[in-house]
Short mmCIF file of C-alpha atoms in Angstrom, two decimals:
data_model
loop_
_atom_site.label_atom_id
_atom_site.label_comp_id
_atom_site.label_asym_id
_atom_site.label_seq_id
_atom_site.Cartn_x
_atom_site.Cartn_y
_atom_site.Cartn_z
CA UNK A 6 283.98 140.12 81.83
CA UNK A 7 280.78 141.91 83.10
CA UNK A 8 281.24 146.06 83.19
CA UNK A 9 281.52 147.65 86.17
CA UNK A 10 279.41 150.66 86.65
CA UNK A 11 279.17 153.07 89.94
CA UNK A 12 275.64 154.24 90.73
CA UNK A 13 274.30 156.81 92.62
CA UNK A 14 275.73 154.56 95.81
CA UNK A 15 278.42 152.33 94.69
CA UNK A 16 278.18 149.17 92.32
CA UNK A 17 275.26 146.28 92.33
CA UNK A 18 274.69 143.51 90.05
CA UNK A 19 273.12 140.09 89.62
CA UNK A 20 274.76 137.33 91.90
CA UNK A 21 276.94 134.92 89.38
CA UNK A 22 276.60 137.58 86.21
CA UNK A 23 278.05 140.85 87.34
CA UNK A 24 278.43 140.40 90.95
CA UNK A 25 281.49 137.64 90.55
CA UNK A 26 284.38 136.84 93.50
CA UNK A 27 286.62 138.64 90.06
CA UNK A 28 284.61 141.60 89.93
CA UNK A 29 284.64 142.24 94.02
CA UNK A 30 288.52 141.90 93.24
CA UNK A 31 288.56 144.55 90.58
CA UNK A 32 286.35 146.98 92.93
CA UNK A 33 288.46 146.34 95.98
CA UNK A 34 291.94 146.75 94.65
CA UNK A 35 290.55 149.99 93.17
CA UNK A 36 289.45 151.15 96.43
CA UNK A 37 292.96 149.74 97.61
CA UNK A 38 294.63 151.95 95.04
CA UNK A 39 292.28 154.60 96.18
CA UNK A 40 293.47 154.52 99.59
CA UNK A 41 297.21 154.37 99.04
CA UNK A 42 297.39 157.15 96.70
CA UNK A 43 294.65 159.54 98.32
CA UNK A 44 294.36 158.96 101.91
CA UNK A 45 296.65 157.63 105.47
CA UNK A 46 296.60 154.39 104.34
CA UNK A 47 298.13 153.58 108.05
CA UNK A 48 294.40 154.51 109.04
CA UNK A 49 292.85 151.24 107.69
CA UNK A 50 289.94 150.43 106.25
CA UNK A 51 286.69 148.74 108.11
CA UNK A 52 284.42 145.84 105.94
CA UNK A 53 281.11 144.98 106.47
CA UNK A 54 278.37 142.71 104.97
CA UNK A 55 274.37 142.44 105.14
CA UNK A 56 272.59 138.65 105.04
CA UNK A 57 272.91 138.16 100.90
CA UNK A 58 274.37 135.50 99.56
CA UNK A 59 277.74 135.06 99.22
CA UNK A 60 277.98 138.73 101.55
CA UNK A 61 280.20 137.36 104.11
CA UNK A 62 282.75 135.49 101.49
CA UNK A 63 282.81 138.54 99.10
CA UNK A 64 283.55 140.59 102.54
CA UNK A 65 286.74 138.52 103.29
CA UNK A 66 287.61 138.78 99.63
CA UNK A 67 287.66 142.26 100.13
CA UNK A 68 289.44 142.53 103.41
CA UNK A 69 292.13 140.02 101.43
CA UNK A 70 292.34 142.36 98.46
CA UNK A 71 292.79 145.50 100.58
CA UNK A 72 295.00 144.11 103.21
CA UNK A 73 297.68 142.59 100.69
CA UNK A 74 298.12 146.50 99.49
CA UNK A 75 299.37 146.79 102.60
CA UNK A 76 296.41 148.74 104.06
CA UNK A 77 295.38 147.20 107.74
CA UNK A 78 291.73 146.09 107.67
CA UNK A 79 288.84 145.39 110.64
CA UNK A 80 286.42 143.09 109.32
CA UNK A 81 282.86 142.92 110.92
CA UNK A 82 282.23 139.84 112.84
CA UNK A 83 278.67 139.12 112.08
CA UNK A 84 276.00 140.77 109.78
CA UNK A 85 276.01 144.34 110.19
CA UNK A 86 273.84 147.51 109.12
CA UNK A 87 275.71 149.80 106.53
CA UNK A 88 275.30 153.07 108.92
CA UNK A 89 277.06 150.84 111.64
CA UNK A 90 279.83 150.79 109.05
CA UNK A 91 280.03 154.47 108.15
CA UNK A 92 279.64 155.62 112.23
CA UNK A 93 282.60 152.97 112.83
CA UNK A 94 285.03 154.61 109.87
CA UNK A 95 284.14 157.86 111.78
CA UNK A 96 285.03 156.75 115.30
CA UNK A 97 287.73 155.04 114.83
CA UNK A 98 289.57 157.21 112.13
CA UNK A 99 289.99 154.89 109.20
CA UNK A 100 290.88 155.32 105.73
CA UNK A 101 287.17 154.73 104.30
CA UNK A 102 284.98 151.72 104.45
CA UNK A 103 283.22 149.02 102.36
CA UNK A 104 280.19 147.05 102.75
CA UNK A 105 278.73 144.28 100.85
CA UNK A 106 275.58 144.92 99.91
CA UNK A 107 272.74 145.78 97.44
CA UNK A 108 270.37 147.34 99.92
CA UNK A 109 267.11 147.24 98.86
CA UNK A 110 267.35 145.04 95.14
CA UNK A 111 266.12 141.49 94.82
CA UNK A 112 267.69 138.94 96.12
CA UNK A 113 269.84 137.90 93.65
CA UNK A 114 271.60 140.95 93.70
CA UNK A 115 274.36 142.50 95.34
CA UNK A 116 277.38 145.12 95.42
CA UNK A 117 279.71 147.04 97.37
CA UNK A 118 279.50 150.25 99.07
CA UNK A 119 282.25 152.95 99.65
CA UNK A 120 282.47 154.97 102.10
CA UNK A 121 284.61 157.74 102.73
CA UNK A 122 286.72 158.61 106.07
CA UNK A 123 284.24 161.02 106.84
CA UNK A 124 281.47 158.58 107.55
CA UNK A 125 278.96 159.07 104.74
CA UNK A 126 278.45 157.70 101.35
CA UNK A 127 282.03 158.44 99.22
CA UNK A 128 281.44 162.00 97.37
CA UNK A 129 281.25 162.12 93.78
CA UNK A 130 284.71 163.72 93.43
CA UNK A 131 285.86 160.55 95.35
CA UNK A 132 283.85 157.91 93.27
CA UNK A 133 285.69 159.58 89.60
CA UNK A 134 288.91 158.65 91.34
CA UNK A 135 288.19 155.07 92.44
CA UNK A 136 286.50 154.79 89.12
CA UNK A 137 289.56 155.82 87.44
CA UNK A 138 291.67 153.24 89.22
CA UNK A 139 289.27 150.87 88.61
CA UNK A 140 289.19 151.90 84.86
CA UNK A 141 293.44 151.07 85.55
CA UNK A 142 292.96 147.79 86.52
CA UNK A 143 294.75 148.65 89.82
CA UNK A 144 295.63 145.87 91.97
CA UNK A 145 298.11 147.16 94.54
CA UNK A 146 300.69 145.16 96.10
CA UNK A 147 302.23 146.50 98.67
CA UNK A 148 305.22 145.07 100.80
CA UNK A 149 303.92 141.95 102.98
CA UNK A 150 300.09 141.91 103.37
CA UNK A 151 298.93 144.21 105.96
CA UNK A 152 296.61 142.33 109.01
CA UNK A 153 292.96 141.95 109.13
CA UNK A 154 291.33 141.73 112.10
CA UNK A 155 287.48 140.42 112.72
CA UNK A 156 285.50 143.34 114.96
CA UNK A 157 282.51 143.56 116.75
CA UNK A 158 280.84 146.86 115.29
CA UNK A 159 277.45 146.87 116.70
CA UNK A 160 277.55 147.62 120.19
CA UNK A 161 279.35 150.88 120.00
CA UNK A 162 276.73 152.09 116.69
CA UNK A 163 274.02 151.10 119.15
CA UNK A 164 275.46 152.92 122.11
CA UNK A 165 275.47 155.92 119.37
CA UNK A 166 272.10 156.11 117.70
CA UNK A 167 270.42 155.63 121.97
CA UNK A 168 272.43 158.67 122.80
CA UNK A 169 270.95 160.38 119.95
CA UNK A 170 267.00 159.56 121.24
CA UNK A 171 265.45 160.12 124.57
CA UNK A 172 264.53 155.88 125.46
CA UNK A 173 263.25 156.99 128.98
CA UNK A 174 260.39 159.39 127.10
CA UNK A 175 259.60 156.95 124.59
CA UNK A 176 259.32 153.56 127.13
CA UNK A 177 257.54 155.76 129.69
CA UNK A 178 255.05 157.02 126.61
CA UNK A 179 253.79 153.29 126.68
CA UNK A 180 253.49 152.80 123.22
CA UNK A 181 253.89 149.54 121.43
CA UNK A 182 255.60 148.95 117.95
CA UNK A 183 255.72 146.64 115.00
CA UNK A 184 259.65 146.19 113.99
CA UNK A 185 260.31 144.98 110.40
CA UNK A 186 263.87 144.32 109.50
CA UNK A 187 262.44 142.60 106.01
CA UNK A 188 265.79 139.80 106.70
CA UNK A 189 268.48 142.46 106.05
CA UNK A 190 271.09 143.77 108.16
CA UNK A 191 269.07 145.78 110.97
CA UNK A 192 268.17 142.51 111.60
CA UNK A 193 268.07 142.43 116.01
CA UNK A 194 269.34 145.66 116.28
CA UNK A 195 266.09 147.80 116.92
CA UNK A 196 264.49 145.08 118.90
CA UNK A 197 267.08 144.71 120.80
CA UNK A 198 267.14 148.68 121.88
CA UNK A 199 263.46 148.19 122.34
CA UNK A 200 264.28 145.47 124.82
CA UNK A 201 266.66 147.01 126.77
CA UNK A 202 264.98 149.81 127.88
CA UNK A 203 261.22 148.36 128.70
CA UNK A 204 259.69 149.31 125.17
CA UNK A 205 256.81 147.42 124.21
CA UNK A 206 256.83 145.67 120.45
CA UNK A 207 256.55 142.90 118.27
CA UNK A 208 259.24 142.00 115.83
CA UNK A 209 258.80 140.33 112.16
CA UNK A 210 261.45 139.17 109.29
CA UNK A 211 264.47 139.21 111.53
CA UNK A 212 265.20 135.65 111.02
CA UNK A 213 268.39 135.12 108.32
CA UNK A 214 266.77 134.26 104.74
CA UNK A 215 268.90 135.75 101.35
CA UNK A 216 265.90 134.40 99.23
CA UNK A 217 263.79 137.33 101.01
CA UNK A 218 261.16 135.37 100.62
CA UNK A 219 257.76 136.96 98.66
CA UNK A 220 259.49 140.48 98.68
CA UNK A 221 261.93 142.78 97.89
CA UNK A 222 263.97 144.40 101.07
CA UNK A 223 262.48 147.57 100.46
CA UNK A 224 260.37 149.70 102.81
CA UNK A 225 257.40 150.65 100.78
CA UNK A 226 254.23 148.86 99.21
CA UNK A 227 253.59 145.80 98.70
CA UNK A 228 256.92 144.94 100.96
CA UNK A 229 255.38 146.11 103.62
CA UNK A 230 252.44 144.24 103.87
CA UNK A 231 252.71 141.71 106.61
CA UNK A 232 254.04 144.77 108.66
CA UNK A 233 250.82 146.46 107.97
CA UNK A 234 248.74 143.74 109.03
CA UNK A 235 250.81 143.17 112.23
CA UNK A 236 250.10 146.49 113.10
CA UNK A 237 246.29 146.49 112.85
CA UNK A 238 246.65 142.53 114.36
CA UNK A 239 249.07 143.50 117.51
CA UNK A 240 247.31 146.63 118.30
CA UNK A 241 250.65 148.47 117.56
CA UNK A 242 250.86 152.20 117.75
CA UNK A 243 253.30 152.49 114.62
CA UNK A 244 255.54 150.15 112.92
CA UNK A 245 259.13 150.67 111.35
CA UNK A 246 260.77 148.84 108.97
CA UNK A 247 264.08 148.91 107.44
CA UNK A 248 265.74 147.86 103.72
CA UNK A 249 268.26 144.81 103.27
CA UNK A 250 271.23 147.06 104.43
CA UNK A 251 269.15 149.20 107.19
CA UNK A 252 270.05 152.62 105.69
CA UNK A 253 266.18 153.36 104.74
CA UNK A 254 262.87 153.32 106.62
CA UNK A 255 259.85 153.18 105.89
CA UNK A 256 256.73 153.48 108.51
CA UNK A 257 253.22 152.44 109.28
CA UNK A 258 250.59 154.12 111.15
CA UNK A 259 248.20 152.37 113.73
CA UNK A 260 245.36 151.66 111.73
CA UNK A 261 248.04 149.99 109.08
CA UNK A 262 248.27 152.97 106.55
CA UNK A 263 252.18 153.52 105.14
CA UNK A 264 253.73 156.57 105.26
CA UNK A 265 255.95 157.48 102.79
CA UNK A 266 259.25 158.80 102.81
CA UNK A 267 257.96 162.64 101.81
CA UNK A 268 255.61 162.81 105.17
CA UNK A 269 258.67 160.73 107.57
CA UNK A 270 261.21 163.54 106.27
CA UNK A 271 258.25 166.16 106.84
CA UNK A 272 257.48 165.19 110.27
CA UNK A 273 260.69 164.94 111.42
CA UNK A 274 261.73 168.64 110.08
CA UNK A 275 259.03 170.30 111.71
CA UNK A 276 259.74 168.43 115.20
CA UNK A 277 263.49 169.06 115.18
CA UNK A 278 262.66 172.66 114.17
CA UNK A 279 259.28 173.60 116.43
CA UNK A 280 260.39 171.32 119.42
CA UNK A 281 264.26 170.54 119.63
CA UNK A 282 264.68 173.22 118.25
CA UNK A 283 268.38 172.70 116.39
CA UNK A 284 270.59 174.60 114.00
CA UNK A 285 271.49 174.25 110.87
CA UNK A 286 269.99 174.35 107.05
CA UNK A 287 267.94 171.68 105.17
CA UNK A 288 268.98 169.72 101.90
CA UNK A 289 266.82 167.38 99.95
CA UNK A 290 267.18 164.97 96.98
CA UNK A 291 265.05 167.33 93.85
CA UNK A 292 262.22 164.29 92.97
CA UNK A 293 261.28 164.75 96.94
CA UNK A 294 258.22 166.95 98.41
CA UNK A 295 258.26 170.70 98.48
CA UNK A 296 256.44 170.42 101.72
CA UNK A 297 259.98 170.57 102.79
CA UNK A 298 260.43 174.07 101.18
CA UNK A 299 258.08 175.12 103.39
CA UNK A 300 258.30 173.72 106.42
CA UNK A 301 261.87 175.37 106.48
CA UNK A 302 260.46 178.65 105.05
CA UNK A 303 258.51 179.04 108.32
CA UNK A 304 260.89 178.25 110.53
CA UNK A 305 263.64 180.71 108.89
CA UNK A 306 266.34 177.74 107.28
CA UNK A 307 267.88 177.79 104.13
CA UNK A 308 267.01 175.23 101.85
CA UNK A 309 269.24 173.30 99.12
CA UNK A 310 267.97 171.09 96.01
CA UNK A 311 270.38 168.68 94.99
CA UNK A 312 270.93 165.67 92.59
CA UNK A 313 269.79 161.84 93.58
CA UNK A 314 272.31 159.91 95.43
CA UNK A 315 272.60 160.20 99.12
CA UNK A 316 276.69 161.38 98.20
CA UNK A 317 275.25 164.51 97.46
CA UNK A 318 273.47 165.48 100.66
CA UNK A 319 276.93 164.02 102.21
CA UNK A 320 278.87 166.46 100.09
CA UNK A 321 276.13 169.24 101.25
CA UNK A 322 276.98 167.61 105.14
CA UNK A 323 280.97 168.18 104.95
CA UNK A 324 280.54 171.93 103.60
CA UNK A 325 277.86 173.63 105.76
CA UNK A 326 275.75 173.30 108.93
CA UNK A 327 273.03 171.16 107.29
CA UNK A 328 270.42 170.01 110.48
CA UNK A 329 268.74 167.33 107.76
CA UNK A 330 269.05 165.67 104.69
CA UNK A 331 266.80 163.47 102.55
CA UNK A 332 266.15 161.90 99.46
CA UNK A 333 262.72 160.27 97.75
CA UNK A 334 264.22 156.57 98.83
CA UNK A 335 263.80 157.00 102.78
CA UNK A 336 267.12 157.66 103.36
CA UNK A 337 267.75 160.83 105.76
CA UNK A 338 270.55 161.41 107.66
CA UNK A 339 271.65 164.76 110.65
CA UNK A 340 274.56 166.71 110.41
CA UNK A 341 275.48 166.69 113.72
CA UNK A 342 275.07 163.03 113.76
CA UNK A 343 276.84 161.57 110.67
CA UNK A 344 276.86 162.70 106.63
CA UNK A 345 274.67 159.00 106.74
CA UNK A 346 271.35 157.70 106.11
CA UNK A 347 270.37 155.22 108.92
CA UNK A 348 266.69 153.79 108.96
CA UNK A 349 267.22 152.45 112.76
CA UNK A 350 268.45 155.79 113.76
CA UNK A 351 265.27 157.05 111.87
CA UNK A 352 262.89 154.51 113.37
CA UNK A 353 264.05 155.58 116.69
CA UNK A 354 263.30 159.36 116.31
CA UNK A 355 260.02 158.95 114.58
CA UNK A 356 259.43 156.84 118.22
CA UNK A 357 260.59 160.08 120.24
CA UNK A 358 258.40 162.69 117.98
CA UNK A 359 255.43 160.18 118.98
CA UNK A 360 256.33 160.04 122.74
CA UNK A 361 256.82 163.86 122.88
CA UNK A 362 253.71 164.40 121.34
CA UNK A 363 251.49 161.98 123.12
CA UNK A 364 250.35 160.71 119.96
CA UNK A 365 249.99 157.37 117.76
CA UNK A 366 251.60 158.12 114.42
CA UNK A 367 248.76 158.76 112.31
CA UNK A 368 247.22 161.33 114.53
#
């Protein structure tokens, strides 16, 4: 039996080696076991899946294991992106969550996510407990199996992320953009916003394909490419794209140059700061830019360093008034939002920093 290990977010392996219908057993009665002996297990816990193979089956699997502890699950309905997931647990008070996923790996890949009742990636003090049950062998039974429902969880997480961005500014800026869901779970969801409220773009890679084909679901060069040359092709005034489980962005500028995740996280501190103006301190992953340092130097906010894994900028999140959060990856999340990364969210903003400026994204 393959060795479960828990990462900086949850557990991943190779489709048919590690990741096995056995081992998404093991992991979900351990979260099961989590939840009875740690949290309101009355509360529930929500499932989700991205496009991977085997995603939606392993999801059910879960829901199965979970529910016959006795612990009432909502299953998502259709594909869904992990910060859907997280805002869901949030809104609707449950236990914690899991999604199916291996976010930005290969294709034959994937893993589950936990995520605690708070919202955000499950902290580390959380993890050592789920990976003690796990350690256990815990497979809770727990009276008569508890019932699973199958939910619609997109609507309200895109009625959430438009009330975080000003649409009107951005469609009336008359820019147009390049979309990129690299066939992972944002897939639809931006374009659809985009739609909605009169914004001009041009969408690529939304179609359903687990063999991701030519590329790896993950925002940065050479995964990228084909968004780069749509871009320069479409006369596009930025492009966004998001990884297989839509928690990470990565960007493009008109003339088809990527920007990193150091210069998104940059530009987006020193807009919320100079222009919006909001509270709070900064926290960033250690391996990312010191620009950071002082960007929030200048503008008076503390500044914390922490360890790689987006549960520590959660952790960070739950104890103080943190404004932003980001790590090397591309995955930054707000305080006042959700302790989660969320590349749509992200894509959206970078979209409102361009409108408010008057600018294309490279200038």
């Amino acid at each position: 039996m393959a060795e479960i290990k828990f990462g900086t977010d949850g557990w991943r392996g190779i489709i048919a080696d590690d990741f096995t219908f056995d081992n998404v057993r093991r992991v979900a009665g351990a979260i099961a076991s989590y939840v009875l002996k740690n949290e309101d297990c009355r509360r529930g816990v929500i499932v989700g899946y991205d496009t991977r193979f085997a995603s939606q089956r392993a999801a059910r699997l879960a829901a199965e294991v979970i529910a016959a502890g006795g612990i009432p699950v909502k299953l998502a309905s259709d594909v869904t992106p992990t910060p859907a997931i997280s805002l869901a647990v949030r809104q609707q008070g449950a236990a914690g969550g899991v999604v199916i996923t291996s976010s930005h790996n290969p294709w034959n890949w994937n893993g589950v996510k936990f995520k605690g009742k708070f919202g955000g990636s499950a902290t580390p003090a959380i993890m050592k407990k789920v990976e003690d049950e796990l350690h256990a062998n815990a497979m809770p039974r727990n009276g008569p199996a508890a019932a699973t429902a199958d939910v619609d969880l997109k609507n309200a997480y895109i009625e959430a992320i438009c009330n975080f961005v000003d649409l009107k500014l951005i469609a009336k800026a008359n820019f147009k953009f390049a979309v990129d869901s690299m066939y992972g779970s944002g897939r639809g969801v931006l374009a659809r916003i985009f739609g909605d409220h009169g914004i001009k773009h041009v969408t690529i890679r939304q179609e359903l394909n687990p063999l991701f084909p030519d590329i790896n679901p993950e925002p940065i060069i050479p995964h990228i490419a084909m968004l780069r040359q749509t871009v320069v092709k479409e006369g596009c005034h930025a492009g966004f794209a998001t990884d297989g489980d839509a928690d990470r962005i990565g960007a493009v500028t008109e003339d088809g140059s990527f920007v990193d995740s150091h210069k998104i996280f940059s530009i987006l501190l020193h807009w919320l700061l100079e222009r919006k103006k909001w509270p709070g301190e900064v926290v960033r992953a250690f391996n990312t830019t010191h620009m950071l340092d002082r960007i929030a130097a200048k503008y008076g906010r503390k500044l914390h360093e922490c360890p790689i894994g987006f549960k520590y900028i959660a952790d960070l999140m739950m104890e103080r008034e943190i404004l932003i959060g980001g790590e090397e990856s591309g995955g930054i999340g707000y305080g006042r939002y959700l302790p989660e990364r969320d590349g749509i969210l992200n894509s959206l903003l970078l979209a409102n920093v361009m409108a408010d400026r008057g600018k294309p994204l490279g200038q």
